[in-house]
Coordinates of C-alpha atoms in Angstrom, one line a residue:
Chain A
X19 CA -49.9 8.5 39.7
X20 CA -48.7 8.9 36.1
X21 CA -51.0 11.3 34.0
X22 CA -50.3 13.1 30.5
X23 CA -51.7 16.5 29.5
X24 CA -52.0 18.0 26.3
X25 CA -53.6 21.4 27.1
X26 CA -54.6 22.2 23.3
X27 CA -57.5 20.0 21.7
X28 CA -56.9 21.4 18.4
X29 CA -54.0 23.3 16.8
X30 CA -54.3 25.4 13.5
X31 CA -51.1 26.1 11.5
X32 CA -50.5 27.4 7.8
X33 CA -48.5 24.9 5.4
X34 CA -45.0 25.9 5.6
X35 CA -45.1 27.4 9.4
X36 CA -43.7 25.6 12.4
X37 CA -45.6 23.5 14.7
X38 CA -45.8 22.7 18.3
X39 CA -48.0 20.4 19.8
X40 CA -47.8 20.6 23.5
X41 CA -47.3 17.6 26.5
X42 CA -46.7 17.9 29.8
X43 CA -46.4 14.6 32.2
X44 CA -46.4 13.7 35.8
X45 CA -44.9 10.3 36.8
X46 CA -43.0 8.9 39.7
X47 CA -39.4 8.2 38.8
X48 CA -37.7 8.9 35.5
X49 CA -39.9 8.7 32.4
X50 CA -40.1 7.0 28.9
X51 CA -42.1 9.4 26.9
X52 CA -43.6 9.1 23.4
X53 CA -45.5 10.6 20.5
X54 CA -48.0 9.2 18.4
X55 CA -50.0 9.9 15.4
X56 CA -53.3 8.9 14.2
X57 CA -54.6 9.2 11.1
X58 CA -58.8 8.6 10.7
X59 CA -59.8 4.7 11.2
X60 CA -56.1 3.7 11.8
X61 CA -54.2 2.4 14.7
X62 CA -51.6 4.7 16.6
X63 CA -48.4 5.1 14.6
X64 CA -45.0 5.9 16.6
X65 CA -43.2 9.2 15.8
X66 CA -40.5 9.2 18.4
X67 CA -39.4 8.6 22.1
X68 CA -37.5 9.8 24.6
X69 CA -35.7 7.1 27.1
X70 CA -32.2 8.6 28.0
X71 CA -29.9 10.8 26.9
X72 CA -30.1 13.9 24.5
X73 CA -32.8 16.1 25.5
X74 CA -33.8 16.5 21.6
X75 CA -35.1 13.3 20.1
X76 CA -35.7 13.3 16.1
X77 CA -38.3 11.2 14.9
X78 CA -40.0 10.1 12.0
X79 CA -41.4 12.4 9.2
X80 CA -39.3 15.2 10.4
X81 CA -40.4 15.5 13.9
X82 CA -38.7 16.4 16.9
X83 CA -39.4 16.4 20.8
X84 CA -37.6 18.1 23.7
X85 CA -37.6 16.8 27.0
X86 CA -37.7 19.3 29.6
X87 CA -37.3 17.8 33.1
X88 CA -37.9 20.7 35.0
X89 CA -41.1 22.0 33.4
X90 CA -42.1 18.0 33.1
X91 CA -42.6 18.4 29.2
X92 CA -42.2 16.7 25.9
X93 CA -43.6 19.1 23.4
X94 CA -43.8 18.0 19.8
X95 CA -42.3 20.0 16.9
X96 CA -41.7 20.6 13.2
X97 CA -40.0 23.4 11.6
X98 CA -42.2 23.4 8.5
X99 CA -45.7 21.7 8.8
X100 CA -47.3 20.1 5.9
X101 CA -51.2 19.3 4.8
X102 CA -50.3 15.6 5.2
X103 CA -49.2 16.3 8.9
X104 CA -53.1 17.2 9.7
X105 CA -53.9 14.1 12.1
X106 CA -54.6 13.2 15.6
X107 CA -51.4 13.6 18.0
X108 CA -51.0 11.5 21.3
X109 CA -48.2 11.9 24.1
X110 CA -48.0 9.0 26.2
X111 CA -45.5 8.3 29.6
X112 CA -44.7 5.3 31.1
X113 CA -42.5 5.3 34.3
X114 CA -39.4 3.5 34.2
X115 CA -40.3 1.5 37.6
X116 CA -41.4 -2.2 36.9
X117 CA -45.2 -2.6 36.2
X118 CA -45.9 0.9 35.4
X119 CA -48.1 1.1 32.1
X120 CA -48.1 3.5 29.4
X121 CA -50.5 6.2 30.1
X122 CA -51.7 8.5 26.9
X123 CA -53.0 12.5 26.8
X124 CA -56.3 13.1 25.2
X125 CA -54.9 14.1 22.0
X126 CA -54.4 17.1 20.2
X127 CA -56.2 17.5 16.8
X128 CA -53.5 19.1 14.4
X129 CA -54.8 20.9 11.1
X130 CA -52.5 22.2 8.3
X131 CA -53.9 25.0 6.5
X132 CA -53.1 25.2 2.4
Chain B
X29 CA -39.8 -8.3 11.7
X30 CA -42.5 -8.0 14.1
X31 CA -46.4 -7.5 12.9
X32 CA -49.4 -7.3 14.8
X33 CA -52.8 -8.0 12.8
X34 CA -55.9 -7.4 14.3
X35 CA -59.4 -8.4 13.0
X36 CA -62.2 -7.8 11.6
X37 CA -61.6 -3.9 10.8
X38 CA -65.0 -3.1 11.1
X39 CA -68.2 -5.0 12.7
X40 CA -71.6 -4.0 13.2
X41 CA -73.6 -6.4 16.0
X42 CA -76.9 -6.1 17.4
X43 CA -77.3 -5.6 21.1
X44 CA -77.2 -8.4 23.5
X45 CA -74.8 -10.5 20.7
X46 CA -71.7 -12.0 21.6
X47 CA -68.5 -10.7 20.5
X48 CA -64.9 -11.8 19.8
X49 CA -62.0 -9.7 18.4
X50 CA -58.8 -11.2 17.8
X51 CA -55.2 -9.9 17.8
X52 CA -52.3 -11.7 16.5
X53 CA -48.2 -10.5 17.0
X54 CA -45.9 -12.0 14.9
X55 CA -42.0 -12.0 14.8
X56 CA -41.4 -12.2 18.5
X57 CA -42.3 -14.0 21.8
X58 CA -43.4 -13.1 25.4
X59 CA -44.9 -10.0 24.3
X60 CA -46.8 -7.8 26.5
X61 CA -50.5 -7.4 24.9
X62 CA -52.8 -4.6 25.5
X63 CA -56.3 -3.8 24.3
X64 CA -57.4 -0.3 24.4
X65 CA -60.8 1.7 23.5
X66 CA -60.9 4.6 21.6
X67 CA -64.8 6.6 21.6
X68 CA -65.3 9.5 19.7
X69 CA -62.0 9.6 17.9
X70 CA -60.0 10.8 21.0
X71 CA -58.5 9.5 23.9
X72 CA -57.6 5.8 24.9
X73 CA -59.1 3.8 27.7
X74 CA -56.9 0.9 28.5
X75 CA -59.4 -2.1 28.9
X76 CA -56.9 -5.2 29.4
X77 CA -53.1 -6.2 29.3
X78 CA -51.4 -9.2 29.5
X79 CA -47.9 -10.2 30.4
X80 CA -48.2 -13.9 29.9
X81 CA -50.2 -16.7 28.8
X82 CA -53.3 -17.0 30.8
X83 CA -52.3 -13.5 33.0
X84 CA -54.8 -11.0 32.5
X85 CA -55.2 -7.9 34.1
X86 CA -58.3 -5.8 33.9
X87 CA -58.2 -1.6 34.1
X88 CA -62.0 -1.3 34.1
X89 CA -64.6 -3.5 35.0
X90 CA -67.1 -3.5 32.4
X91 CA -69.0 -5.9 29.8
X92 CA -66.0 -7.0 28.4
X93 CA -63.3 -9.7 28.9
X94 CA -60.3 -10.8 27.4
X95 CA -58.0 -13.9 27.4
X96 CA -54.8 -14.9 26.3
X97 CA -54.8 -18.7 25.0
X98 CA -51.4 -18.5 23.1
X99 CA -48.5 -16.6 23.3
X100 CA -49.1 -14.2 20.8
X101 CA -52.9 -14.2 20.4
X102 CA -55.2 -12.0 22.5
X103 CA -58.7 -12.1 22.2
X104 CA -61.4 -9.5 23.5
X105 CA -65.0 -10.9 24.1
X106 CA -68.5 -10.4 25.5
X107 CA -71.3 -12.4 26.0
X108 CA -74.0 -9.4 25.7
X109 CA -73.2 -6.4 24.1
X110 CA -74.3 -2.8 25.2
X111 CA -74.9 0.1 23.0
X112 CA -71.9 1.5 24.9
X113 CA -69.6 -1.1 24.1
X114 CA -69.6 1.2 20.4
X115 CA -66.0 2.1 19.8
X116 CA -62.7 1.7 18.3
X117 CA -60.6 -1.1 19.7
X118 CA -57.0 -1.1 19.2
X119 CA -54.6 -4.2 20.1
X120 CA -51.2 -3.3 20.8
X121 CA -48.0 -4.9 21.9
X122 CA -44.6 -4.1 23.3
X123 CA -41.5 -6.5 24.0
X124 CA -40.9 -4.7 27.3
X125 CA -41.2 -0.8 28.9
X126 CA -40.4 0.7 25.3
X127 CA -42.3 1.2 22.2
X128 CA -45.7 0.3 22.1
X129 CA -46.9 -1.2 18.8
X130 CA -50.8 -0.7 17.6
X131 CA -52.8 -2.9 15.3
X132 CA -55.1 -0.9 12.6
X133 CA -57.7 -1.1 15.0
X134 CA -61.7 -2.6 14.8
X135 CA -64.5 -0.5 14.6
X136 CA -67.3 -1.9 16.5
X137 CA -70.7 -0.3 16.1
X138 CA -73.5 -1.7 18.4
X139 CA -77.1 -1.3 17.1

């Protein structure tokens, strides 16, 4: 069965400091991996995805994520956090086998302190 | 370009009343469509998904049902709402195995 873990409910970081939001996954076969961000009372916005190729993926708003197959991880990173990055972040996985649906992690709330 | 519309944005309904939430996608054909529920601003629960007209798969047996009367229309319904149906309902679509795109959601409060 597919699963996603985001071990931190909350991440606090000072503005200007680097941020990391952690994600590990379990899936049969090769994964498609995604990061989404959600602002209050809004739908989820796509940030970036890993399908194949380079393990370092760059996405919207200066975010990037690194796919690590041996550790089954896909951590989200940003070199310099902004107060406006404060939001709820979701990691998701989908197996590349036909019929497998998206599975989301429980979410990590990021607070960037001025 | 493709867009997804979901309405209403907010809804307050009494217990026992019916529910109908609608979602439409523009600019694409034969999308995979999804209904998710988010409780207390955290995790997403997949409720239904559809790979074509009239084809509905239910992930969690409950008080809700879904229908897909047209290719780009997905409807979430209930005959009698329960207090536990309160939550944030999200419609989403994808053209295939890649990126899932979400609507802006409906905040449902059952009183």
